[in-house]
């Protein structure tokens, strides 16, 4: 066991098993104390590597994350404290691995319930190698104004109230972490505060004992008196009794062993800690308090008188000139986290994203205000989901059915079209699904699948302005613009596109009005007089019929219809549909284990 001070203002730790709150509390304490460097040098998170962003005062810093204890110790040789937040199942193994590292001097084990046989092995190894184990079942420890372990002393408000941002003159050791906070507060009220405080943990076999730390405190010049809080159960306090009797401690010790109420119960009582269970008269709180009193410690008559005894002892040291109370300082203001400041109403901050189509904050996600479960329970389909997420309203069933038909008819058009070809080539190059899909989608534009919006835009403008098909087509010709939605490489006037016929058949049977589609057919009739391949294609059919859907449903204003066409909603329908086919082509090439594609040179015209 070390004989002097464990921590200083330059102490750094490695934190095992990432927990954001205790690490951030350590860094906030660092800033409060005026440390120049963060006390957490690195984080060990098995299976993870990289960096973790946290705050050091106003500054955001990146703390390295390592996947193994050995790697972390090698990367941070000056970090000599290992703070172990592993569960009780793995705490012993990871703690032993840390103790075996030459750079690690102190190991704090937070977990409760570590097997006693494992703890005994840790204790034996630590004592044989002059290392310190704090815990298991501990909150940790603190050196005021210098360093703290994890959640020791609680919130920043409590730390400030207990004056732990600067060193005092009192050394404190306890079994209980929760009672440590209470005593830090009591000691700050009646003395100049804590110099160092340790909670050894409440398990039956703590890694270090009350007397270990009191003897350490006795060797630290800045500590002028010690306060000890024990509890019933075990015989740890008797090692302190022996040290007092043997004259190993020459500073005042104020002590209290809690659990005196146990005698009020007829049967044996197990208190909160595993070790807080009286196994006989010697382990009772009364017997321990009496032994400490007889050995020379200041022991009050009750816990209520504990604070008064601490005050009386400290005041006597001041009167005798053995200590001078530390002068008070004003700690810096810790910047408040934005989330907590917003929650408390102290600040308001602008949002970075606006969403009107979905909400995932409640018990289940909603699409345009409709719970996801309701969509399933009502037997709605993909078209209904699209109507909610794209149009922010529940469209009539004929509308959502039309959307689904469009998706089915446009899902694929064979391997030779540009989008499928690109996807196939990319998949055969060994690329992943997303890369193959995107390579195909990037070909969608004015020449391939991207004419739906333009067809809708031009047909709507011409119809709304009352242009005859002749006037419309000839005006487009004068502008040098091909009529979107008209023309096909394969289909002819006597060999119509079956997809167009299916869409027209469905719309005539279900839509209240098909005025835009009928106008597109009139335009087709005129263009066929010019060339037999200038037929209404699927882009023109979908574009004109979507205008009829939007106008005929009575659920959209003229301004909304113009906005929908302008934004590119209709091309979005083709993108969504064709993604199904492109994904299929990717899987097809992967399944067939096709090799890298190389275009045949016979299919290239080489020319000067």
Coordinates of C-alpha atoms in Angstrom, one line a residue:
X1 CA 0.0 0.0 0.0
X2 CA 1.3 3.5 -0.9
X3 CA 2.4 5.6 2.1
X4 CA 1.6 9.1 0.9
X5 CA -0.5 11.1 -1.5
X6 CA -2.3 9.2 -4.2
X7 CA -3.4 12.0 -6.5
X8 CA -2.2 15.5 -7.6
X9 CA -3.2 18.2 -10.0
X10 CA -1.4 16.5 -12.8
X11 CA -2.8 13.0 -12.2
X12 CA -4.4 11.4 -15.3
X13 CA -6.6 8.4 -15.6
X14 CA -7.7 5.8 -18.0
X15 CA -11.4 5.2 -18.0
X16 CA -12.6 1.7 -18.7
X17 CA -16.1 1.1 -20.2
X18 CA -17.2 4.4 -21.6
X19 CA -19.8 6.3 -19.5
X20 CA -20.4 9.9 -20.6
X21 CA -21.8 11.5 -17.5
X22 CA -19.0 10.4 -15.0
X23 CA -16.3 11.4 -17.5
X24 CA -17.9 14.7 -18.1
X25 CA -18.2 15.3 -14.4
X26 CA -14.5 14.6 -14.0
X27 CA -13.6 17.1 -16.8
X28 CA -15.9 19.7 -15.3
X29 CA -14.2 19.2 -11.9
X30 CA -10.8 19.7 -13.7
X31 CA -12.0 23.0 -15.1
X32 CA -13.4 24.1 -11.7
X33 CA -10.0 23.3 -10.1
X34 CA -8.0 25.2 -12.8
X35 CA -6.3 22.2 -14.2
X36 CA -4.3 22.8 -17.3
X37 CA -4.8 19.3 -18.7
X38 CA -7.9 17.0 -18.6
X39 CA -7.7 14.3 -15.9
X40 CA -9.0 11.6 -18.4
X41 CA -6.1 10.8 -20.8
X42 CA -7.9 8.0 -22.6
X43 CA -11.0 5.8 -22.7
X44 CA -10.9 2.0 -23.0
X45 CA -14.0 0.5 -24.7
X46 CA -13.4 -3.1 -25.8
X47 CA -14.0 -3.5 -29.5
X48 CA -14.0 0.3 -30.2
X49 CA -11.4 2.7 -31.3
X50 CA -11.3 6.4 -32.3
X51 CA -12.2 9.5 -30.3
X52 CA -15.0 10.6 -28.0
X53 CA -16.0 14.3 -27.9
X54 CA -16.5 15.9 -24.5
X55 CA -16.2 19.3 -23.0
X56 CA -13.2 20.7 -21.0
X57 CA -14.7 24.0 -19.8
X58 CA -15.8 26.0 -22.9
X59 CA -13.6 24.0 -25.2
X60 CA -14.7 20.7 -26.9
X61 CA -12.0 18.1 -26.9
X62 CA -11.5 14.7 -28.4
X63 CA -10.3 12.0 -26.0
X64 CA -8.7 8.9 -27.6
X65 CA -10.7 5.6 -27.4
X66 CA -8.7 2.4 -27.2
X67 CA -9.9 -1.2 -27.6
X68 CA -7.5 -2.8 -25.2
X69 CA -5.9 -2.0 -21.8
X70 CA -2.4 -2.7 -23.0
X71 CA -2.7 -0.3 -26.0
X72 CA -4.1 2.5 -23.8
X73 CA -1.3 2.2 -21.2
X74 CA 1.3 2.2 -24.0
X75 CA -0.3 5.3 -25.6
X76 CA -0.6 7.2 -22.3
X77 CA 2.3 6.2 -20.1
X78 CA 1.8 9.1 -17.6
X79 CA -1.8 7.9 -16.8
X80 CA -1.4 6.0 -13.6
X81 CA -5.0 5.7 -12.4
X82 CA -7.4 3.1 -13.8
X83 CA -11.1 3.8 -13.3
X84 CA -13.0 0.6 -13.9
X85 CA -16.7 1.0 -14.8
X86 CA -17.1 -2.6 -16.0
X87 CA -19.9 -4.8 -14.7
X88 CA -19.3 -7.2 -11.8
X89 CA -18.9 -10.0 -14.3
X90 CA -15.8 -8.5 -16.0
X91 CA -14.5 -6.1 -13.4
X92 CA -12.1 -8.5 -11.8
X93 CA -10.4 -9.6 -15.0
X94 CA -10.0 -6.1 -16.4
X95 CA -8.8 -4.8 -13.0
X96 CA -6.1 -7.5 -12.8
X97 CA -5.1 -6.7 -16.4
X98 CA -4.7 -3.1 -15.4
X99 CA -2.7 -3.9 -12.2
X100 CA -0.3 -5.9 -14.3
X101 CA 0.6 -2.8 -16.3
X102 CA 3.7 -1.1 -15.0
X103 CA 2.3 2.4 -15.6
X104 CA -0.9 1.8 -13.4
X105 CA -0.5 2.6 -9.7
X106 CA -4.2 2.9 -8.5
X107 CA -7.2 0.9 -9.6
X108 CA -10.8 2.0 -8.7
X109 CA -13.4 -0.6 -9.1
X110 CA -17.0 0.8 -9.2
X111 CA -19.0 -2.4 -9.6
X112 CA -20.8 -4.1 -6.7
X113 CA -21.0 -7.8 -6.5
X114 CA -17.5 -8.7 -7.6
X115 CA -16.9 -12.4 -6.5
X116 CA -15.0 -12.3 -3.2
X117 CA -12.4 -14.9 -4.4
X118 CA -11.6 -12.6 -7.3
X119 CA -11.3 -9.6 -5.0
X120 CA -8.9 -11.4 -2.7
X121 CA -6.7 -12.2 -5.7
X122 CA -6.7 -8.5 -6.6
X123 CA -5.9 -7.4 -3.1
X124 CA -3.0 -9.9 -2.8
X125 CA -1.5 -8.8 -6.2
X126 CA -1.8 -5.1 -5.3
X127 CA -0.2 -5.5 -1.9
X128 CA 2.6 -7.6 -3.4
X129 CA 3.3 -5.0 -6.0
X130 CA 2.8 -1.8 -3.9
X131 CA -0.3 -0.8 -5.8
X132 CA -3.6 0.5 -4.5
X133 CA -7.1 -0.9 -5.1
X134 CA -10.1 1.3 -4.2
X135 CA -13.3 -0.7 -4.1
X136 CA -15.1 -2.8 -5.3
X137 CA -18.5 -1.2 -4.7
X138 CA -17.1 2.3 -4.5
X139 CA -17.9 5.7 -5.8
X140 CA -14.2 6.4 -5.8
X141 CA -12.2 9.2 -4.2
X142 CA -11.2 12.8 -4.6
X143 CA -8.3 15.1 -3.9
X144 CA -9.9 18.6 -3.5
X145 CA -8.7 21.0 -6.1
X146 CA -6.8 18.4 -8.0
X147 CA -8.5 15.1 -9.1
X148 CA -11.6 13.1 -8.7
X149 CA -12.8 9.6 -9.7
X150 CA -16.0 9.3 -11.7
X151 CA -19.1 10.4 -9.9
X152 CA -17.4 11.1 -6.6
X153 CA -19.0 14.1 -4.7
X154 CA -21.9 14.2 -7.2
X155 CA -22.9 17.3 -9.1
X156 CA -21.0 20.4 -9.6
X157 CA -23.4 22.3 -7.4
X158 CA -22.6 19.8 -4.6
X159 CA -18.9 20.1 -5.2
X160 CA -19.0 23.9 -4.9
X161 CA -21.1 23.7 -1.8
X162 CA -18.6 21.3 -0.2
X163 CA -15.7 23.5 -1.3
X164 CA -14.0 20.7 -3.1
X165 CA -12.6 22.9 -5.8
X166 CA -9.7 23.8 -3.5
X167 CA -7.8 21.8 -0.9
X168 CA -8.7 21.9 2.8
X169 CA -7.0 20.4 5.8
X170 CA -9.1 17.2 6.5
X171 CA -8.5 13.7 5.3
X172 CA -11.7 11.7 5.1
X173 CA -12.3 8.0 4.6
X174 CA -15.5 6.0 4.6
X175 CA -17.0 2.7 3.5
X176 CA -20.0 4.4 2.0
X177 CA -19.9 6.5 -1.2
X178 CA -23.4 8.0 -0.5
X179 CA -22.5 9.0 3.0
X180 CA -19.2 10.5 1.7
X181 CA -21.3 13.2 0.0
X182 CA -23.0 13.9 3.3
X183 CA -19.8 14.1 5.2
X184 CA -18.1 16.3 2.6
X185 CA -20.9 18.8 3.2
X186 CA -20.7 18.5 7.0
X187 CA -16.9 18.9 7.0
X188 CA -17.1 21.9 4.8
X189 CA -19.5 23.6 7.1
X190 CA -17.3 23.3 10.2
X191 CA -13.7 23.2 8.9
X192 CA -11.8 24.5 5.9
X193 CA -12.8 21.4 4.0
X194 CA -11.5 18.2 2.6
X195 CA -7.9 17.6 1.4
X196 CA -8.5 14.1 0.3
X197 CA -11.5 11.8 0.6
X198 CA -11.8 8.1 -0.2
X199 CA -14.8 5.7 -0.2
X200 CA -13.2 2.2 0.2
X201 CA -16.5 0.5 -0.8
X202 CA -19.1 -1.6 1.0
X203 CA -18.1 -5.1 0.0
X204 CA -16.9 -7.6 2.6
X205 CA -13.4 -7.5 1.3
X206 CA -12.4 -4.0 0.2
X207 CA -9.2 -3.5 -1.8
X208 CA -7.9 -1.1 0.8
X209 CA -8.9 -0.5 4.4
X210 CA -9.9 2.4 6.5
X211 CA -6.5 2.2 8.4
X212 CA -4.6 2.0 5.1
X213 CA -5.8 5.4 4.2
X214 CA -5.7 6.9 7.6
X215 CA -2.0 5.9 7.8
X216 CA -1.5 7.5 4.4
X217 CA -3.2 10.7 5.6
X218 CA -0.9 10.7 8.6
X219 CA 2.1 11.1 6.3
X220 CA 0.6 14.0 4.2
X221 CA 1.7 17.3 5.7
X222 CA -1.3 19.2 4.3
X223 CA -3.7 17.0 6.2
X224 CA -4.1 18.2 9.9
X225 CA -6.9 15.8 11.1
X226 CA -8.7 12.8 9.9
X227 CA -12.4 11.9 9.8
X228 CA -13.5 8.3 9.6
X229 CA -16.9 6.9 9.0
X230 CA -17.2 3.1 9.5
X231 CA -20.2 0.8 9.7
X232 CA -21.2 -2.3 11.5
X233 CA -20.0 -5.6 10.1
X234 CA -16.5 -6.9 9.6
X235 CA -13.5 -6.0 11.7
X236 CA -11.8 -3.4 9.5
X237 CA -12.1 -0.7 12.1
X238 CA -10.0 -2.7 14.6
X239 CA -6.9 -2.4 12.4
X240 CA -7.4 1.4 12.9
X241 CA -7.8 0.8 16.7
X242 CA -4.4 -1.1 16.7
X243 CA -2.7 1.6 14.7
X244 CA -3.9 4.2 17.2
X245 CA -2.8 2.1 20.2
X246 CA 0.6 1.6 18.7
X247 CA 1.2 5.3 18.2
X248 CA 1.4 5.1 14.4
X249 CA -1.1 8.0 14.1
X250 CA -0.1 11.4 15.6
X251 CA -2.9 13.5 14.2
X252 CA -6.5 13.8 15.6
X253 CA -8.9 11.2 14.4
X254 CA -12.7 11.8 14.7
X255 CA -14.6 8.6 14.0
X256 CA -18.1 7.2 14.0
X257 CA -19.3 3.7 13.2
X258 CA -22.9 3.7 11.9
X259 CA -25.4 1.0 12.5
X260 CA -26.0 1.4 16.2
X261 CA -29.7 1.0 15.5
X262 CA -29.1 -2.7 14.6
X263 CA -29.6 -3.7 18.3
X264 CA -33.2 -2.5 18.1
X265 CA -34.0 -5.5 15.8
X266 CA -34.6 -8.9 17.2
X267 CA -32.9 -10.7 14.3
X268 CA -29.7 -10.0 12.4
X269 CA -30.0 -7.1 10.0
X270 CA -28.4 -6.8 6.6
X271 CA -27.9 -3.2 5.7
X272 CA -27.3 -1.8 2.2
X273 CA -23.7 -2.9 1.8
X274 CA -22.6 -6.6 1.5
X275 CA -20.3 -6.0 4.4
X276 CA -22.8 -4.1 6.6
X277 CA -24.0 -7.2 8.5
X278 CA -23.1 -7.7 12.1
X279 CA -21.6 -11.2 12.7
X280 CA -21.3 -10.9 16.5
X281 CA -20.8 -8.4 19.3
X282 CA -17.3 -7.4 18.1
X283 CA -18.7 -6.4 14.7
X284 CA -21.4 -4.3 16.2
X285 CA -21.3 -0.5 15.8
X286 CA -21.3 0.0 19.6
X287 CA -18.3 -2.2 20.2
X288 CA -16.3 -0.6 17.4
X289 CA -17.2 2.9 18.6
X290 CA -16.1 2.0 22.1
X291 CA -12.8 0.5 20.9
X292 CA -12.0 3.5 18.8
X293 CA -12.8 5.8 21.8
X294 CA -10.6 3.8 24.1
X295 CA -7.7 3.9 21.5
X296 CA -7.7 7.7 21.5
X297 CA -10.1 8.6 18.6
X298 CA -12.7 11.3 19.2
X299 CA -16.0 9.4 19.0
X300 CA -19.3 11.3 19.6
X301 CA -22.2 9.8 21.4
X302 CA -24.3 9.7 18.2
X303 CA -24.2 10.5 14.5
X304 CA -26.1 13.7 15.2
X305 CA -23.1 14.8 17.3
X306 CA -20.5 13.8 14.7
X307 CA -20.4 17.2 12.9
X308 CA -20.0 19.0 16.3
X309 CA -17.1 16.7 17.2
X310 CA -15.4 17.5 13.9
X311 CA -15.9 21.2 14.5
X312 CA -14.5 21.1 18.0
X313 CA -11.4 19.2 16.9
X314 CA -10.7 21.5 14.1
X315 CA -11.3 24.6 16.1
X316 CA -8.8 23.3 18.7
X317 CA -6.1 22.8 16.1
X318 CA -6.6 26.4 14.9
X319 CA -6.5 27.7 18.5
X320 CA -3.2 25.8 19.1
X321 CA -1.7 27.2 16.0
X322 CA -1.3 23.7 14.4
X323 CA -3.3 24.8 11.3
X324 CA -4.4 27.9 9.5
X325 CA -7.7 27.7 7.7
X326 CA -7.4 27.8 4.0
X327 CA -8.4 31.1 2.4
X328 CA -11.6 30.9 0.4
X329 CA -11.4 31.4 -3.4
X330 CA -14.0 32.0 -6.0
X331 CA -14.2 29.0 -8.4
X332 CA -14.8 29.6 -12.2
X333 CA -18.2 29.3 -13.7
X334 CA -18.8 25.9 -15.4
X335 CA -20.5 26.5 -18.8
X336 CA -23.9 24.9 -18.7
X337 CA -24.8 22.3 -21.3
X338 CA -27.1 23.6 -23.9
X339 CA -29.7 20.8 -23.4
X340 CA -30.0 21.5 -19.6
X341 CA -30.1 25.2 -20.1
X342 CA -32.9 24.9 -22.6
X343 CA -34.8 22.5 -20.3
X344 CA -34.5 25.0 -17.4
X345 CA -35.7 27.8 -19.6
X346 CA -32.4 29.8 -19.3
X347 CA -31.7 30.0 -23.0
X348 CA -33.5 29.5 -26.3
X349 CA -31.7 28.0 -29.3
X350 CA -32.7 27.8 -32.9
X351 CA -33.3 24.3 -34.3
X352 CA -31.2 23.1 -37.2
X353 CA -33.7 21.0 -39.0
X354 CA -37.5 21.4 -39.7
X355 CA -39.6 18.3 -40.2
X356 CA -43.3 18.3 -41.0
X357 CA -43.8 14.7 -42.4
X358 CA -42.8 12.5 -39.5
X359 CA -42.2 12.5 -35.7
X360 CA -40.4 9.9 -33.7
X361 CA -40.6 11.5 -30.3
X362 CA -43.7 9.6 -28.9
X363 CA -44.3 6.0 -28.1
X364 CA -44.2 5.2 -31.8
X365 CA -43.3 7.0 -35.0
X366 CA -46.0 8.8 -36.9
X367 CA -46.3 9.6 -40.6
X368 CA -48.0 13.0 -41.1
X369 CA -49.6 12.6 -37.7
X370 CA -50.8 9.0 -38.3
X371 CA -49.3 6.4 -36.0
X372 CA -47.4 3.6 -37.7
X373 CA -49.5 1.0 -36.0
X374 CA -52.7 2.5 -37.4
X375 CA -51.3 2.3 -40.9
X376 CA -50.7 -1.5 -40.4
X377 CA -54.0 -2.1 -38.6
X378 CA -56.0 -0.4 -41.4
X379 CA -54.3 -2.6 -44.0
X380 CA -52.9 0.5 -45.9
X381 CA -50.3 0.0 -48.5
X382 CA -47.1 1.6 -49.9
X383 CA -49.2 4.1 -51.8
X384 CA -50.8 5.3 -48.6
X385 CA -47.4 5.7 -46.9
X386 CA -46.2 7.7 -49.9
X387 CA -49.3 9.9 -49.7
X388 CA -48.6 10.7 -46.0
X389 CA -44.8 11.2 -46.3
X390 CA -44.8 13.0 -49.7
X391 CA -48.1 14.8 -49.8
X392 CA -48.8 15.1 -46.0
X393 CA -52.3 13.9 -46.3
X394 CA -54.3 10.7 -46.7
X395 CA -55.3 10.5 -50.4
X396 CA -58.3 8.6 -51.6
X397 CA -57.7 4.9 -52.3
X398 CA -57.9 5.3 -56.1
X399 CA -55.0 7.8 -55.8
X400 CA -52.8 5.6 -53.7
X401 CA -53.6 2.6 -55.9
X402 CA -52.5 4.7 -58.9
X403 CA -49.2 5.5 -57.2
X404 CA -48.7 1.7 -56.5
X405 CA -49.5 0.9 -60.2
X406 CA -46.9 3.5 -61.3
X407 CA -44.3 1.9 -59.0
X408 CA -45.0 -1.6 -60.4
X409 CA -45.0 -0.5 -64.0
X410 CA -41.8 1.5 -63.7
X411 CA -39.8 -0.8 -61.4
X412 CA -37.7 -2.2 -64.3
X413 CA -37.3 -2.0 -68.1
X414 CA -34.7 -4.6 -68.8
X415 CA -30.9 -4.7 -68.5
X416 CA -30.2 -2.6 -71.6
X417 CA -31.5 0.8 -70.4
X418 CA -28.7 3.1 -69.1
X419 CA -29.6 2.9 -65.4
X420 CA -29.7 -0.9 -65.3
X421 CA -26.5 -1.1 -67.5
X422 CA -24.6 1.2 -65.1
X423 CA -25.8 -0.8 -62.1
X424 CA -24.8 -4.1 -63.7
X425 CA -21.3 -2.9 -64.6
X426 CA -20.8 -1.5 -61.1
X427 CA -22.0 -4.7 -59.4
X428 CA -19.7 -6.8 -61.6
X429 CA -16.8 -4.6 -60.5
X430 CA -17.4 -6.0 -57.0
X431 CA -19.0 -2.9 -55.5
X432 CA -21.5 -3.0 -52.8
X433 CA -25.3 -2.7 -53.1
X434 CA -25.5 1.1 -52.3
X435 CA -22.7 1.9 -54.8
X436 CA -24.3 -0.2 -57.5
X437 CA -27.8 1.4 -56.9
X438 CA -26.5 4.9 -56.9
X439 CA -24.5 4.4 -60.1
X440 CA -27.8 3.5 -61.8
X441 CA -29.8 6.3 -60.2
X442 CA -27.3 8.9 -61.4
X443 CA -28.2 8.3 -65.0
X444 CA -31.8 9.4 -64.3
X445 CA -32.4 12.8 -65.9
X446 CA -33.9 14.5 -68.9
X447 CA -32.9 11.7 -71.3
X448 CA -33.8 8.8 -69.0
X449 CA -36.7 8.6 -66.7
X450 CA -36.5 12.2 -65.7
X451 CA -39.1 13.6 -68.1
X452 CA -42.2 13.1 -65.9
X453 CA -41.9 16.5 -64.2
X454 CA -41.2 18.3 -67.5
X455 CA -44.1 16.5 -69.2
X456 CA -46.5 17.5 -66.4
X457 CA -45.2 21.0 -66.5
X458 CA -45.5 21.6 -70.2
X459 CA -48.8 19.8 -70.6
X460 CA -50.3 21.8 -67.7
X461 CA -49.0 25.1 -69.0
X462 CA -50.4 24.4 -72.5
X463 CA -53.8 23.2 -71.3
X464 CA -54.2 25.9 -68.8
X465 CA -53.4 28.5 -71.5
X466 CA -55.9 27.0 -73.9
X467 CA -53.3 26.1 -76.5
X468 CA -54.4 23.6 -79.2
X469 CA -52.1 20.6 -79.7
X470 CA -50.9 22.2 -82.9
X471 CA -50.1 25.5 -81.2
X472 CA -48.4 23.7 -78.3
X473 CA -46.2 21.4 -80.5
X474 CA -45.2 24.0 -83.0
X475 CA -44.3 26.5 -80.2
X476 CA -42.1 23.9 -78.6
X477 CA -40.5 23.3 -82.0
X478 CA -39.7 27.0 -82.5
X479 CA -38.0 27.0 -79.1
X480 CA -35.9 23.9 -80.1
X481 CA -37.5 21.9 -77.2
X482 CA -38.6 18.3 -77.7
X483 CA -42.1 17.7 -76.2
X484 CA -41.4 15.8 -72.9
X485 CA -43.5 12.6 -72.6
X486 CA -43.7 12.1 -76.4
X487 CA -41.6 9.7 -78.3
X488 CA -40.2 6.2 -77.9
X489 CA -37.3 4.3 -79.4
X490 CA -39.2 1.1 -79.9
X491 CA -43.0 1.7 -79.6
X492 CA -45.0 3.0 -82.5
X493 CA -48.5 4.2 -83.3
X494 CA -49.5 0.7 -84.2
X495 CA -47.5 -0.8 -81.3
X496 CA -48.5 1.2 -78.2
X497 CA -46.7 0.9 -74.8
X498 CA -48.8 -1.5 -72.7
X499 CA -47.9 0.4 -69.6
X500 CA -49.5 3.5 -71.0
X501 CA -52.6 1.6 -71.9
X502 CA -52.9 0.2 -68.4
X503 CA -52.6 3.6 -66.8
X504 CA -55.1 5.1 -69.1
X505 CA -57.6 2.3 -68.5
X506 CA -57.3 2.6 -64.7
X507 CA -57.6 6.4 -64.7
X508 CA -60.7 6.5 -67.0
X509 CA -62.3 4.0 -64.7
X510 CA -61.4 5.6 -61.4
X511 CA -60.5 9.3 -61.7
X512 CA -63.1 12.0 -61.4
X513 CA -61.5 13.8 -64.4
X514 CA -58.8 13.0 -66.9
X515 CA -58.6 16.3 -68.7
X516 CA -54.8 16.6 -68.7
X517 CA -54.4 13.0 -69.9
X518 CA -57.0 13.5 -72.7
X519 CA -55.1 16.6 -73.7
X520 CA -51.8 14.6 -73.8
X521 CA -53.6 12.0 -76.1
X522 CA -54.7 14.9 -78.4
X523 CA -51.1 16.0 -78.6
X524 CA -50.1 12.4 -79.4
X525 CA -52.6 12.3 -82.2
X526 CA -51.0 15.4 -83.8
X527 CA -47.3 14.3 -83.3
X528 CA -48.1 10.9 -84.9
X529 CA -48.9 12.8 -88.1
X530 CA -45.2 13.8 -88.1
X531 CA -43.6 10.5 -87.2
X532 CA -44.9 7.0 -86.2
X533 CA -42.7 6.8 -83.1
X534 CA -43.9 10.1 -81.5
X535 CA -46.3 8.3 -79.2
X536 CA -47.3 9.1 -75.7
X537 CA -44.7 7.3 -73.5
X538 CA -44.9 6.3 -69.9
X539 CA -43.4 9.5 -68.7
X540 CA -46.0 11.5 -70.5
X541 CA -48.8 9.3 -69.2
X542 CA -47.7 9.4 -65.6
X543 CA -47.1 13.2 -65.8
X544 CA -50.5 14.0 -67.3
X545 CA -52.4 11.6 -65.0
X546 CA -50.7 12.9 -61.9
X547 CA -52.0 16.3 -62.8
X548 CA -55.4 14.8 -63.0
X549 CA -54.9 13.1 -59.7
X550 CA -53.9 16.3 -58.0
X551 CA -56.5 18.5 -59.6
X552 CA -59.4 16.0 -59.6
X553 CA -59.0 14.9 -55.9
X554 CA -59.9 18.3 -54.7
X555 CA -57.3 18.1 -52.0
X556 CA -54.7 20.4 -53.5
X557 CA -54.7 24.1 -54.3
X558 CA -53.4 25.4 -57.6
X559 CA -50.4 26.8 -55.8
X560 CA -49.7 23.4 -54.2
X561 CA -50.0 21.6 -57.6
X562 CA -47.5 24.0 -59.1
X563 CA -45.1 23.5 -56.2
X564 CA -45.4 19.7 -56.4
X565 CA -44.5 19.7 -60.1
X566 CA -41.8 22.3 -59.6
X567 CA -40.0 20.5 -56.7
X568 CA -39.8 17.2 -58.6
X569 CA -42.3 15.0 -56.9
X570 CA -43.2 13.1 -60.1
X571 CA -39.6 12.2 -61.0
X572 CA -39.3 11.0 -57.4
X573 CA -41.9 8.4 -58.2
X574 CA -39.7 7.1 -61.1
X575 CA -36.6 7.1 -58.8
X576 CA -38.5 5.1 -56.1
X577 CA -39.9 2.6 -58.6
X578 CA -36.7 2.1 -60.6
X579 CA -34.7 1.6 -57.4
X580 CA -36.5 -1.7 -57.0
X581 CA -35.3 -2.9 -60.4
X582 CA -31.7 -1.6 -59.9
X583 CA -31.5 -3.5 -56.6
X584 CA -32.8 -6.6 -58.4
X585 CA -30.1 -6.3 -61.1
X586 CA -27.4 -5.9 -58.4
X587 CA -28.5 -9.0 -56.6
X588 CA -28.8 -10.9 -59.9
X589 CA -25.2 -10.1 -60.9
X590 CA -24.0 -11.1 -57.4
X591 CA -26.0 -14.3 -57.4
X592 CA -24.6 -15.2 -60.9
X593 CA -21.1 -14.3 -59.7
X594 CA -20.5 -12.4 -62.9
X595 CA -16.9 -11.2 -63.6
X596 CA -15.7 -7.7 -64.2
X597 CA -17.4 -6.3 -67.3
X598 CA -15.2 -5.0 -70.2
X599 CA -16.9 -3.5 -73.2
X600 CA -16.0 -5.4 -76.4
X601 CA -13.8 -3.4 -78.7
X602 CA -15.9 -4.6 -81.7
X603 CA -18.6 -2.4 -80.3
X604 CA -16.5 0.8 -80.4
X605 CA -15.9 3.0 -83.4
X606 CA -12.2 4.0 -83.2
X607 CA -11.7 7.1 -85.3
X608 CA -9.4 10.0 -85.7

